[in-house]
Coordinates of C-alpha atoms and ligand atoms in Angstrom, one line a residue:
M648 CA -165.2 -101.8 43.8
T649 CA -163.1 -98.3 42.9
N650 CA -162.3 -95.6 45.7
D651 CA -163.1 -92.3 44.4
A652 CA -166.7 -90.6 45.9
P653 CA -169.4 -91.5 43.9
S654 CA -170.9 -88.7 42.6
P655 CA -174.6 -88.0 42.9
A656 CA -175.8 -90.3 39.8
D657 CA -173.1 -92.7 40.6
A658 CA -175.4 -92.9 43.6
R659 CA -178.5 -93.0 42.0
Q660 CA -177.3 -95.7 40.2
D661 CA -176.1 -97.4 42.8
S662 CA -178.8 -97.1 45.1
A663 CA -180.5 -98.6 41.7
N664 CA -178.3 -101.3 41.8
H665 CA -180.3 -101.8 45.5
G666 CA -183.7 -101.7 44.3
A667 CA -184.5 -97.5 44.5
D668 CA -184.4 -97.2 41.2
H669 CA -188.4 -96.9 41.0
W670 CA -188.6 -94.7 43.7
A671 CA -188.8 -91.1 41.2
G672 CA -191.7 -89.7 41.6
Q673 CA -193.5 -91.2 44.4
D674 CA -195.1 -90.3 48.1
A675 CA -192.8 -92.9 50.4
W676 CA -190.9 -95.2 49.0
C677 CA -189.4 -98.4 51.5
L678 CA -186.7 -100.6 51.0
L679 CA -186.1 -103.5 53.3
H680 CA -182.7 -104.8 54.1
T681 CA -181.7 -107.9 55.3
A682 CA -177.7 -107.0 57.0
F683 CA -177.6 -103.9 58.6
G684 CA -173.9 -104.0 59.3
Q685 CA -172.0 -100.7 60.1
G686 CA -175.0 -98.2 58.7
A687 CA -173.2 -98.0 55.4
H688 CA -175.4 -98.8 52.4
F689 CA -178.6 -97.1 54.7
L690 CA -176.3 -94.5 54.2
H691 CA -175.2 -94.4 51.0
T692 CA -179.3 -94.8 50.2
W693 CA -179.6 -91.5 52.5
A694 CA -176.9 -89.9 50.3
A695 CA -178.7 -91.3 46.9
W696 CA -181.5 -90.1 47.8
R697 CA -180.4 -86.7 48.8
A698 CA -178.8 -85.7 45.7
D699 CA -182.4 -86.9 43.3
P700 CA -184.1 -84.4 42.9
L701 CA -187.0 -86.7 42.2
R702 CA -187.2 -88.5 45.3
P703 CA -189.9 -89.4 46.9
R704 CA -190.5 -87.4 49.8
M705 CA -189.8 -90.1 52.4
L706 CA -187.8 -92.3 52.6
H707 CA -188.1 -96.0 54.8
Y708 CA -185.3 -97.7 55.5
V709 CA -185.8 -101.1 57.6
A710 CA -182.7 -103.0 58.6
L711 CA -182.3 -106.1 60.5
T712 CA -179.1 -107.2 62.6
P713 CA -178.7 -109.9 64.9
H714 CA -176.9 -107.2 67.6
A715 CA -177.1 -103.2 68.0
P716 CA -175.0 -101.9 65.4
D717 CA -171.7 -100.3 66.2
V718 CA -171.6 -97.8 63.6
P719 CA -167.9 -96.2 63.3
H720 CA -166.8 -92.2 61.9
P721 CA -167.2 -92.7 59.6
P722 CA -168.5 -96.3 58.5
A723 CA -164.8 -97.6 57.3
G724 CA -163.3 -101.2 56.6
G725 CA -164.7 -104.1 55.0
G726 CA -164.7 -102.6 51.7
W727 CA -166.8 -99.6 50.9
P728 CA -165.5 -97.0 49.6
P729 CA -166.0 -93.0 50.9
L730 CA -169.2 -91.4 51.4
P731 CA -170.8 -89.0 49.0
A732 CA -171.0 -85.2 49.8
D733 CA -171.6 -84.5 53.3
P734 CA -171.1 -87.8 54.8
V735 CA -169.5 -87.1 58.3
A736 CA -172.7 -85.2 59.4
R737 CA -174.7 -87.9 58.3
A738 CA -172.4 -90.9 59.8
L739 CA -172.0 -88.8 63.2
A740 CA -176.5 -88.5 63.2
L741 CA -176.2 -92.3 62.7
Q742 CA -173.4 -93.2 64.9
T743 CA -175.3 -90.5 68.0
Q744 CA -178.6 -92.5 67.3
C745 CA -177.3 -95.6 67.3
A746 CA -175.6 -95.1 71.3
G747 CA -176.9 -97.3 73.6
L748 CA -179.2 -99.7 71.5
V749 CA -180.8 -102.5 73.0
P750 CA -182.6 -105.7 71.2
G751 CA -185.8 -105.0 69.8
Q752 CA -187.0 -102.5 66.7
H753 CA -186.3 -98.5 67.3
R754 CA -187.0 -96.0 65.0
L755 CA -184.5 -92.8 63.8
C756 CA -185.0 -90.0 62.1
F757 CA -182.9 -87.9 60.1
E758 CA -183.8 -85.4 57.7
D759 CA -186.8 -83.6 59.7
G760 CA -188.1 -87.3 60.5
Q761 CA -188.1 -87.7 56.1
V762 CA -185.5 -90.5 56.6
L763 CA -186.7 -92.9 58.3
L764 CA -184.4 -96.1 59.4
T765 CA -186.3 -98.7 61.3
L766 CA -183.9 -100.4 63.2
C767 CA -184.3 -103.9 64.3
I768 CA -182.2 -106.1 66.0
G769 CA -181.9 -109.7 66.7
P770 CA -183.1 -113.1 64.8
A771 CA -184.8 -112.1 61.4
Q772 CA -187.6 -114.0 62.0
A773 CA -189.0 -113.1 64.6
L774 CA -188.5 -109.3 63.7
L775 CA -189.2 -109.7 60.3
R776 CA -192.9 -111.3 62.5
E777 CA -193.6 -108.3 64.0
Q778 CA -193.8 -106.0 60.7
Q779 CA -196.3 -104.3 58.7
F780 CA -195.7 -102.4 55.6
E781 CA -195.0 -104.1 52.2
A782 CA -191.2 -103.2 50.9
D783 CA -190.5 -101.5 47.2
G784 CA -188.0 -102.6 47.5
V785 CA -185.6 -105.6 49.7
V786 CA -182.3 -106.2 50.0
L787 CA -181.3 -109.8 50.5
A788 CA -178.0 -109.5 51.9
Q789 CA -176.4 -113.2 53.4
A790 CA -173.0 -111.9 54.7
Q791 CA -172.2 -108.3 54.3
P792 CA -169.1 -107.0 53.3
D793 CA -168.2 -105.0 56.5
G794 CA -167.6 -108.2 58.4
C795 CA -171.4 -109.0 60.1
T796 CA -172.7 -112.6 60.5
P797 CA -177.0 -113.2 59.9
D798 CA -178.5 -115.5 60.4
P799 CA -178.8 -117.9 57.6
W800 CA -181.9 -117.8 54.6
D801 CA -183.7 -120.7 54.8
D802 CA -186.9 -122.0 53.3
W803 CA -188.4 -120.5 57.4
A804 CA -186.8 -117.0 56.6
V805 CA -187.9 -116.4 53.1
K806 CA -190.8 -117.0 53.6
A807 CA -190.9 -114.5 57.0
L808 CA -189.8 -112.1 54.3
V809 CA -192.6 -112.7 52.1
R810 CA -194.5 -111.3 54.5
C811 CA -193.2 -108.3 54.1
C812 CA -193.4 -107.8 50.1
R813 CA -196.4 -107.1 48.1
R814 CA -196.5 -107.9 43.7
G815 CA -194.2 -106.2 42.4
T816 CA -191.0 -105.5 44.9
Q817 CA -188.2 -106.0 43.9
L818 CA -185.6 -108.1 45.2
T819 CA -181.4 -107.5 45.8
L820 CA -179.7 -110.6 46.4
W821 CA -176.3 -110.1 47.1
Q822 CA -173.9 -113.0 47.4
P823 CA -176.5 -114.9 45.2
Q824 CA -176.3 -119.1 46.6
P825 CA -178.0 -122.1 45.3
G826 CA -179.4 -122.6 48.4
V827 CA -181.3 -119.0 48.8
Q828 CA -182.4 -119.1 45.4
H829 CA -184.0 -122.5 45.7
S830 CA -185.8 -121.0 48.5
L831 CA -187.1 -117.7 46.9
R832 CA -188.1 -119.4 43.8
Q833 CA -190.3 -122.0 46.3
C834 CA -191.5 -118.5 48.3
G835 CA -192.6 -116.3 45.0
F836 CA -189.6 -114.5 43.3
V837 CA -188.7 -114.5 39.8
L838 CA -184.9 -114.2 39.5
Q839 CA -183.0 -112.5 36.8
E840 CA -181.3 -115.4 35.7
P841 CA -177.2 -115.2 34.0
P842 CA -176.1 -114.0 31.5
D843 CA -177.6 -110.6 32.5
G844 CA -178.6 -111.8 35.9
I845 CA -174.9 -111.6 37.6
A846 CA -174.1 -107.7 38.2
T847 CA -171.0 -106.0 40.6
D848 CA -172.2 -104.0 43.3
C849 CA -170.3 -101.1 42.8
V850 CA -170.7 -99.8 46.1
A851 CA -170.7 -103.4 48.5
A852 CA -168.0 -105.2 46.0
V853 CA -170.8 -108.0 46.1
Q854 CA -172.2 -110.4 43.4
T855 CA -175.5 -109.0 43.0
Q856 CA -178.4 -110.7 41.1
H857 CA -182.0 -109.1 40.4
G858 CA -184.9 -110.7 40.6
V859 CA -189.1 -109.4 41.1
F860 CA -191.5 -110.6 43.6
D861 CA -194.5 -112.2 41.4
P862 CA -195.4 -115.4 42.4
R863 CA -198.0 -117.7 40.5
W864 CA -200.8 -118.1 43.1
E865 CA -203.1 -115.4 44.4
L866 CA -201.9 -113.4 47.8
K867 CA -204.8 -113.4 50.2
T868 CA -203.6 -110.4 51.7
T869 CA -206.6 -108.1 51.6
R870 CA -207.9 -109.2 54.9
E871 CA -205.6 -108.2 57.0
P872 CA -207.1 -105.0 59.1
W873 CA -203.9 -103.3 59.5
R874 CA -203.9 -102.8 55.3
R875 CA -207.9 -100.8 55.6
A876 CA -206.2 -98.5 57.7
R877 CA -204.2 -96.8 54.8
A878 CA -204.6 -93.6 53.2
A879 CA -203.7 -90.9 50.3
P880 CA -203.0 -87.3 51.8
Q881 CA -205.9 -85.7 52.2
S882 CA -207.5 -82.8 55.1
C883 CA -208.1 -84.7 58.4
A884 CA -209.7 -82.7 61.6
V885 CA -207.8 -83.1 65.2
I886 CA -209.2 -82.3 68.3
G887 CA -206.9 -81.6 71.1
A888 CA -204.4 -79.9 70.7
G889 CA -201.8 -80.6 73.5
L890 CA -198.8 -83.2 73.2
A891 CA -201.6 -85.6 71.6
G892 CA -203.1 -84.2 69.3
A893 CA -200.1 -81.3 68.2
S894 CA -197.5 -84.8 67.5
V895 CA -200.1 -86.4 65.6
A896 CA -200.8 -83.4 63.7
A897 CA -197.3 -83.4 62.6
S898 CA -196.5 -86.8 62.1
L899 CA -199.3 -86.7 59.3
A900 CA -198.4 -83.1 57.9
R901 CA -194.8 -84.3 57.0
R902 CA -196.5 -86.8 55.0
G903 CA -198.8 -84.0 53.6
W904 CA -201.2 -83.9 54.8
Q905 CA -203.6 -81.3 55.6
V906 CA -204.6 -80.6 58.9
Q907 CA -206.9 -78.6 60.8
V908 CA -206.0 -78.9 65.1
L909 CA -209.1 -77.6 67.1
D910 CA -209.5 -76.9 70.7
Q911 CA -212.0 -75.8 73.3
A912 CA -208.9 -73.2 74.5
D913 CA -207.4 -70.2 72.8
S914 CA -204.6 -71.4 72.3
P915 CA -202.7 -74.4 73.1
A916 CA -201.9 -76.8 75.5
A917 CA -203.9 -75.7 78.0
G918 CA -204.9 -79.2 79.3
A919 CA -201.9 -81.0 80.9
S920 CA -199.9 -80.4 78.4
G921 CA -199.9 -76.9 80.2
L922 CA -197.1 -79.0 82.1
P923 CA -194.7 -76.2 82.3
V924 CA -191.9 -78.0 83.1
G925 CA -191.4 -82.0 82.4
L926 CA -189.7 -85.4 82.4
A927 CA -188.9 -87.9 79.4
A928 CA -187.9 -90.7 81.0
P929 CA -187.3 -93.8 79.9
H930 CA -190.2 -96.0 82.8
V931 CA -187.8 -99.8 84.1
S932 CA -189.4 -103.1 85.1
V933 CA -187.2 -106.6 85.3
D934 CA -189.0 -108.1 83.6
D935 CA -189.2 -105.9 80.5
C936 CA -192.4 -105.1 80.7
V937 CA -194.7 -103.3 77.8
L938 CA -194.9 -99.7 79.7
S939 CA -190.8 -100.5 79.4
R940 CA -190.3 -101.2 76.2
L941 CA -192.7 -98.1 74.9
S942 CA -190.9 -96.0 77.2
R943 CA -187.5 -96.6 76.4
S944 CA -188.7 -96.3 72.4
G945 CA -191.0 -93.2 73.3
V946 CA -187.7 -91.3 74.7
R947 CA -185.5 -92.0 71.5
L948 CA -187.7 -89.6 69.3
S949 CA -189.4 -87.1 71.7
L950 CA -185.3 -86.4 72.0
Q951 CA -185.0 -86.0 68.3
Q952 CA -188.1 -84.1 67.8
A953 CA -186.7 -82.0 70.4
R954 CA -183.0 -81.9 69.4
Q955 CA -185.0 -81.1 66.3
L956 CA -187.4 -78.7 66.7
L957 CA -186.6 -76.7 70.5
I958 CA -184.2 -74.4 71.8
A959 CA -181.7 -76.6 74.3
G960 CA -181.7 -74.8 77.6
Q961 CA -183.9 -72.6 77.4
D962 CA -187.4 -75.6 76.2
W963 CA -185.4 -77.9 77.0
A964 CA -182.4 -79.7 78.1
P965 CA -180.8 -83.6 77.6
S966 CA -179.8 -83.6 81.2
G967 CA -180.1 -87.0 81.6
V968 CA -181.8 -88.1 84.9
H969 CA -181.1 -89.9 88.1
E970 CA -183.9 -92.6 88.8
Y971 CA -183.3 -93.4 92.9
L972 CA -185.1 -96.5 94.1
F973 CA -185.9 -96.9 97.7
D974 CA -185.4 -101.1 98.1
E975 CA -182.7 -99.6 101.0
Q976 CA -183.1 -97.3 103.9
A977 CA -181.4 -94.6 102.0
P978 CA -182.0 -93.7 98.7
Q979 CA -179.4 -94.6 96.2
P980 CA -178.9 -93.1 92.8
T981 CA -179.0 -96.6 91.2
R982 CA -179.6 -95.8 87.6
W983 CA -178.8 -92.8 85.5
H984 CA -180.6 -92.3 82.6
R985 CA -178.8 -90.3 79.9
H986 CA -181.2 -91.2 77.4
A987 CA -183.7 -88.9 79.4
A988 CA -184.2 -85.1 79.4
W989 CA -186.4 -82.5 80.8
I990 CA -188.5 -80.0 78.4
K991 CA -191.1 -77.5 78.2
P992 CA -194.5 -79.5 76.9
G993 CA -195.7 -76.6 76.0
A994 CA -193.2 -75.2 73.8
L995 CA -192.7 -78.9 71.7
V996 CA -196.8 -78.3 70.8
R997 CA -196.4 -75.0 69.5
A998 CA -193.8 -76.5 67.6
W999 CA -195.5 -78.6 66.5
L1000 CA -198.5 -77.0 65.4
G1001 CA -196.4 -74.7 63.7
Q1002 CA -195.0 -77.3 61.1
P1003 CA -196.6 -76.8 57.0
G1004 CA -199.6 -78.1 56.7
I1005 CA -201.1 -77.2 60.0
Q1006 CA -203.8 -75.0 61.0
F1007 CA -204.6 -74.8 64.5
R1008 CA -208.1 -73.5 65.5
G1009 CA -208.7 -71.9 69.7
G1010 CA -211.7 -71.0 71.1
V1011 CA -214.4 -73.9 69.4
Q1012 CA -215.6 -76.8 71.5
V1013 CA -216.8 -79.6 69.5
Q1014 CA -220.0 -81.5 71.2
T1015 CA -220.5 -84.5 69.0
L1016 CA -219.6 -85.8 65.6
Q1017 CA -222.1 -86.6 62.8
R1018 CA -221.0 -89.0 60.2
D1019 CA -222.4 -88.7 56.7
A1020 CA -221.0 -90.3 53.2
A1021 CA -219.0 -87.5 52.6
G1022 CA -217.3 -88.4 55.7
W1023 CA -217.7 -86.3 59.0
T1024 CA -218.8 -82.9 60.5
L1025 CA -217.6 -81.7 63.6
L1026 CA -220.4 -80.0 65.3
D1027 CA -220.5 -77.3 68.4
P1028 CA -222.6 -77.3 71.5
A1029 CA -225.1 -75.2 69.6
G1030 CA -225.1 -77.5 66.8
Q1031 CA -223.9 -75.4 64.2
A1032 CA -220.5 -77.1 61.9
I1033 CA -217.3 -76.4 62.7
T1034 CA -215.8 -78.4 60.0
T1035 CA -215.7 -81.0 58.1
A1036 CA -213.2 -83.9 57.2
T1037 CA -212.7 -86.8 55.7
R1038 CA -210.5 -88.4 59.0
V1039 CA -210.7 -87.3 62.1
V1040 CA -208.5 -88.1 65.2
L1041 CA -209.7 -87.8 69.1
A1042 CA -206.8 -86.4 70.8
N1043 CA -209.3 -84.4 73.8
A1044 CA -207.3 -86.3 76.8
T1045 CA -210.4 -87.0 79.3
G1046 CA -212.5 -85.6 76.5
A1047 CA -213.2 -88.2 73.9
L1048 CA -214.8 -90.9 75.8
P1049 CA -217.8 -88.5 77.2
L1050 CA -217.1 -87.1 72.7
L1051 CA -218.0 -90.3 72.0
Q1052 CA -221.2 -90.7 74.5
R1053 CA -222.4 -88.0 73.0
T1054 CA -222.0 -88.8 69.4
Q1055 CA -223.3 -92.3 70.2
A1056 CA -226.8 -91.1 72.0
A1057 CA -226.7 -88.8 68.5
Q1058 CA -226.3 -91.3 65.9
P1059 CA -227.4 -94.7 67.4
D1060 CA -226.4 -97.0 64.6
L1061 CA -223.7 -95.7 64.3
P1062 CA -220.9 -98.0 65.3
L1063 CA -218.1 -96.7 67.2
G1064 CA -215.5 -99.0 69.5
W1065 CA -216.4 -96.7 72.1
H1066 CA -217.3 -99.7 75.2
Q1067 CA -214.1 -101.5 73.9
L1068 CA -212.2 -98.9 75.2
P1069 CA -209.7 -99.2 78.6
A1070 CA -211.4 -98.2 81.7
V1071 CA -210.3 -93.8 81.5
Y1072 CA -210.0 -91.7 84.4
G1073 CA -208.6 -88.5 85.2
V1074 CA -206.7 -88.5 87.9
R1075 CA -205.3 -84.6 88.9
G1076 CA -201.5 -83.8 90.2
L1077 CA -200.1 -80.3 91.3
V1078 CA -196.5 -79.8 90.2
S1079 CA -194.8 -77.4 93.5
W1080 CA -191.8 -74.4 92.1
A1081 CA -189.9 -71.9 93.3
A1082 CA -187.4 -70.0 92.1
H1083 CA -183.6 -70.1 92.4
D1084 CA -181.6 -67.9 95.2
A1085 CA -179.3 -66.1 93.5
P1086 CA -176.7 -67.0 94.4
E1087 CA -178.5 -70.3 95.2
T1088 CA -176.4 -71.7 98.0
R1089 CA -178.8 -74.7 99.4
P1090 CA -177.6 -78.3 97.7
F1091 CA -179.5 -78.7 95.0
P1092 CA -178.1 -81.9 92.2
P1093 CA -177.2 -80.8 89.1
G1094 CA -179.3 -82.3 87.4
P1095 CA -183.4 -83.5 87.3
V1096 CA -184.7 -87.3 89.8
N1097 CA -186.6 -88.5 89.9
G1098 CA -187.8 -92.1 91.5
S1099 CA -190.3 -91.1 94.6
G1100 CA -191.8 -88.2 92.1
S1101 CA -189.7 -85.8 90.8
L1102 CA -187.4 -83.1 91.3
I1103 CA -186.7 -80.3 88.4
P1104 CA -183.6 -78.1 89.7
H1105 CA -182.7 -75.6 87.2
V1106 CA -185.1 -74.9 85.2
P1107 CA -184.8 -71.2 83.0
Y1108 CA -188.2 -69.5 83.3
D1109 CA -189.6 -65.9 82.5
G1110 CA -186.4 -64.3 83.1
D1111 CA -185.7 -65.9 86.1
T1112 CA -183.7 -70.1 87.3
R1113 CA -186.8 -72.2 89.0
W1114 CA -187.6 -75.6 90.7
F1115 CA -189.5 -77.8 90.2
V1116 CA -191.3 -80.4 92.8
G1117 CA -194.0 -83.2 91.7
A1118 CA -196.0 -84.2 91.4
S1119 CA -199.2 -85.4 93.9
Y1120 CA -202.3 -87.7 92.4
Q1121 CA -205.6 -87.6 93.1
P1122 CA -208.1 -89.2 90.8
L1123 CA -211.1 -87.1 89.6
G1124 CA -214.1 -87.6 91.5
P1125 CA -213.8 -86.9 95.2
P1126 CA -213.5 -83.2 96.3
E1127 CA -209.9 -81.0 94.8
W1128 CA -207.6 -81.3 97.0
P1129 CA -207.1 -78.2 98.3
D1130 CA -203.4 -76.7 97.2
D1131 CA -201.7 -77.6 100.9
K1132 CA -202.6 -80.9 100.8
N1133 CA -201.3 -81.2 97.1
H1134 CA -197.7 -79.4 98.6
G1135 CA -198.1 -81.4 101.4
A1136 CA -197.1 -84.5 99.0
N1137 CA -195.0 -83.5 96.7
V1138 CA -193.1 -82.0 100.2
L1139 CA -193.3 -85.8 101.6
R1140 CA -191.4 -87.1 98.1
L1141 CA -188.2 -84.7 98.0
E1142 CA -188.1 -85.4 101.1
K1143 CA -187.6 -88.6 100.0
L1144 CA -185.6 -88.1 97.6
Q1145 CA -182.9 -85.8 98.8
P1146 CA -183.4 -85.2 102.4
A1147 CA -180.7 -82.5 102.7
L1148 CA -181.8 -80.9 100.3
F1149 CA -185.4 -81.0 102.2
E1150 CA -184.3 -79.2 105.9
A1151 CA -182.6 -77.0 103.3
L1152 CA -185.8 -76.0 102.1
T1153 CA -187.8 -75.8 104.7
P1154 CA -187.7 -72.2 105.5
V1155 CA -189.8 -71.7 102.3
F1156 CA -192.1 -74.9 102.9
E1157 CA -192.8 -73.4 106.2
A1158 CA -192.9 -69.3 104.5
G1159 CA -196.0 -70.9 102.2
A1160 CA -193.6 -69.8 99.6
L1161 CA -194.6 -72.7 97.1
Q1162 CA -196.3 -71.9 94.2
A1163 CA -198.5 -74.7 92.1
W1164 CA -199.0 -75.7 88.9
K1165 CA -202.5 -78.2 88.3
G1166 CA -203.3 -80.3 85.9
V1167 CA -205.3 -83.5 84.9
R1168 CA -204.2 -86.4 83.2
C1169 CA -205.5 -89.2 81.3
V1170 CA -205.4 -92.8 82.8
T1171 CA -206.1 -95.9 81.3
A1172 CA -206.3 -98.8 83.9
D1173 CA -203.3 -100.7 82.1
R1174 CA -201.6 -97.0 82.0
L1175 CA -200.6 -97.3 78.3
P1176 CA -201.7 -94.8 76.3
M1177 CA -204.5 -95.6 73.1
V1178 CA -203.9 -95.9 70.0
G1179 CA -205.8 -96.7 66.4
S1180 CA -209.1 -96.8 64.6
L1181 CA -212.1 -96.8 66.4
Q1182 CA -214.2 -99.2 63.9
D1183 CA -213.3 -101.5 61.8
E1184 CA -214.6 -101.8 58.4
D1185 CA -214.6 -97.3 57.6
Q1186 CA -210.9 -96.8 59.7
S1187 CA -212.4 -92.4 59.3
L1188 CA -212.4 -92.5 63.0
W1189 CA -208.9 -93.2 65.1
M1190 CA -208.2 -91.9 68.4
C1191 CA -204.1 -90.7 70.6
A1192 CA -204.9 -90.4 73.9
G1193 CA -204.6 -91.9 77.2
M1194 CA -200.8 -90.2 77.9
G1195 CA -201.0 -90.7 81.6
S1196 CA -198.4 -89.0 83.4
R1197 CA -195.6 -90.0 80.4
G1198 CA -196.8 -87.9 77.6
L1199 CA -193.6 -86.1 76.6
S1200 CA -192.2 -90.6 76.4
H1201 CA -194.8 -91.5 74.0
A1202 CA -196.9 -88.8 72.5
P1203 CA -194.1 -88.3 69.5
L1204 CA -194.0 -92.4 69.1
C1205 CA -197.6 -92.9 69.6
A1206 CA -198.0 -89.8 67.1
E1207 CA -195.8 -91.8 64.5
L1208 CA -197.6 -95.1 65.6
L1209 CA -200.6 -93.5 64.1
A1210 CA -199.1 -91.7 61.0
A1211 CA -197.2 -94.9 60.0
Q1212 CA -200.8 -97.3 60.3
W1213 CA -202.5 -94.5 58.0
A1214 CA -199.0 -93.9 55.2
G1215 CA -199.0 -98.6 55.4
E1216 CA -195.7 -97.8 56.2
P1217 CA -193.2 -99.7 58.2
L1218 CA -194.4 -99.3 62.5
P1219 CA -191.8 -97.1 64.8
I1220 CA -192.3 -100.5 67.2
E1221 CA -193.1 -104.0 66.7
A1222 CA -196.2 -104.6 65.5
S1223 CA -197.2 -107.0 69.0
L1224 CA -196.3 -103.4 70.7
A1225 CA -198.4 -101.8 68.7
Q1226 CA -201.4 -104.4 69.3
A1227 CA -201.1 -104.3 72.8
L1228 CA -202.1 -99.9 73.0
Q1229 CA -204.5 -100.4 70.2
A1230 CA -207.3 -98.2 71.5
R1231 CA -209.9 -100.4 71.6
R1232 CA -208.5 -103.4 73.7
R1233 CA -211.5 -104.3 76.1
G1234 CA -211.3 -108.1 75.7
L1235 CA -207.7 -109.1 75.0
G1236 CA -206.2 -109.7 77.3
A1237 CA -205.8 -106.3 79.1
K1238 CA -206.8 -105.1 82.3
T1239 CA -210.1 -102.8 81.5
S1240 CA -211.4 -101.9 85.4
P1241 CA -210.4 -98.6 86.9
V1242 CA -207.3 -99.4 89.1
Ligands
FAD1378 C1 -198.9 -82.2 87.7 C2 -198.5 -83.0 86.3 C3 -197.1 -83.4 85.8 C4 -196.7 -84.4 84.9 N1 -195.1 -84.7 85.4 C5 -194.8 -84.8 83.4 C6 -193.3 -85.4 83.2 O1 -192.9 -84.8 84.2 N2 -193.6 -85.8 82.7 C7 -194.9 -86.6 81.2 O2 -194.5 -87.0 80.0 N3 -195.6 -86.2 81.7 C8 -195.9 -85.2 82.6 N4 -197.8 -85.3 82.9 C9 -198.4 -85.7 82.1 C10 -198.3 -84.9 80.4 O3 -198.4 -83.8 81.3 C11 -199.7 -85.7 79.9 O4 -199.2 -87.2 79.2 C12 -200.2 -85.6 78.1 O5 -199.8 -83.1 78.9 C13 -201.5 -85.0 77.9 O6 -201.8 -84.6 77.0 P1 -203.0 -84.7 75.7 O7 -202.4 -83.6 74.5 O8 -202.9 -86.0 75.7 O9 -204.1 -84.1 76.4 P2 -203.8 -82.4 76.7 O10 -203.4 -81.5 77.2 O11 -204.8 -82.1 78.4 O12 -204.8 -81.8 75.7 C14 -205.8 -82.4 75.5 C15 -206.6 -80.9 74.9 O13 -208.0 -81.3 74.4 C16 -208.9 -80.2 74.4 N5 -210.1 -81.0 74.9 C17 -210.9 -81.6 75.0 N6 -212.2 -81.8 74.7 C18 -212.3 -81.2 74.0 C19 -213.2 -80.9 72.8 N7 -214.6 -81.7 72.8 N8 -213.4 -80.0 71.8 C20 -211.9 -79.7 72.0 N9 -210.8 -79.8 72.6 C21 -211.2 -80.2 73.7 C22 -208.6 -79.7 76.4 O14 -208.8 -78.1 76.1 C23 -207.0 -79.9 75.7 O15 -205.9 -78.7 75.4 C24 -198.0 -84.7 84.3 C25 -199.0 -84.2 84.9 C26 -199.6 -83.1 85.2 C27 -201.2 -83.5 85.6

């Protein structure tokens, strides 16, 4: 072991020891590490990636850890040598993103989303069975030099590990023991034998043995549907330029796709995503239901995106949110969500659409899709071709189902999965807002509150500071409520949330001085978004819609999920959670009728 910082070449050599020596010139590289510890190996691999001019575009690092990591700043102890160049910023970024993680699977993004850490916290075997990817390299550590002791690696654990391997996956075994060596051989790994086979890892200062996954038997994995979704980056079309479409475009463009985003409106964020400001805050439930798990992961990703792309204090603020519960007579601020924010959706949409590889085309209504041998042709209402694409994503909210039905009517034999979608319906909503007095003397809370509706109290907008109360909820179908009735519903919410403020604002309500913003949410019967392929064999038509009242919390995560499926990468969430979001889920146990 050395105490000097490794040079980039050394770092490359170190990463080579960890199985990453084959990444040169690859589009993506995926390393699975079975003992995250305090993250030192991840930081070294990240440093090696940065230092290597031949690095892959995307580095995926999937790590298992029995407990939420307690990342020191910078990682120390346990014999790790100092990190190479600029270590403090990277360690700090890791430490910041690791704060407050709970058991489960988490996606942490670095380097503008090119270095993705998927942290799986909990029992190794169970979490390995939630994975859908093939690792290029595996580091199997039975105990970390920085003190973390993961589960023992018996036959069952190694079998779960093998699910994440392809023929040729490189293995680095730390601290080889006869028991685990036997299990690895049983499961299809070929281990290098001494004297060449055993070496010392100069970063981790542990004995290592190398190997490769190369079983003598044929692998029966080709029928797994997720493997058929993979496609090399080329060009694709996304219909809808709201939070869903723009985030999908950004996630795909980051992976090398050329993306055309089409919208019937002239400018982006013209639908529900034209909302002036909204909250990204986790949903909490006693049984930690699917929606809660999804929103917890989603909000973290949304905040990362906002931090990376938006101007704090202008386009968003990591304000946190106080959530009030109404079991008692008076509201109590019973929950403080630190990882929560107000965000202007339009700013996020425009930032995503401004990423390299994305072209926005406004003023084009897609009337139908035509399938031929080459791919899809998108047609306008006059039957004229708008564009062609090998893959299409429907991210046009409540417009998606009618578009599929029109397409089906024109081509009855085309296998489109629209009848397997959950029930989807539009829900109108109105946000009430007004500008603050200067100076403001009324008792506004310092930050956003939610519970019964929401109040976002101090948002800079067009030269003044505004407050927003929302949001009314009226299913499409019956005649639209007049604005006064919507404002009345919002004012009642405010009275419950902030009685003293409600009193102080009564003159504003009585003067009819509230302004309005209106939109339509796309809601599914089970309140979960729809993300996935619409066909089994030919996975060229996809959907990302149904964001409901939580587009700010869900859209970036859904986009990463879709892009991960296209790239055959590690998913940002557990496979079982991804399954619950599958667009074609009718008949899979989900509620399907409107509620
Ligand atoms: C009143 C209200 C308050 C809300 N508050 C919050 C909040 O606080 N936090 C939160 O997270 N979410 C909130 N939401 C929900 C959030 O706004 C949505 O979840 C999100 O904007 C949906 O994004 P989307 O891209 O799926 O849909 P949209 O933004 O509606 O985008 C769909 C796009 O598709 C286009 N389109 C449709 N059909 C076609 C076609 N055939 N051809 C071409 N283009 C087409 C439309 O023009 C539109 O631009 C609120 C919504 C409302 C209405």
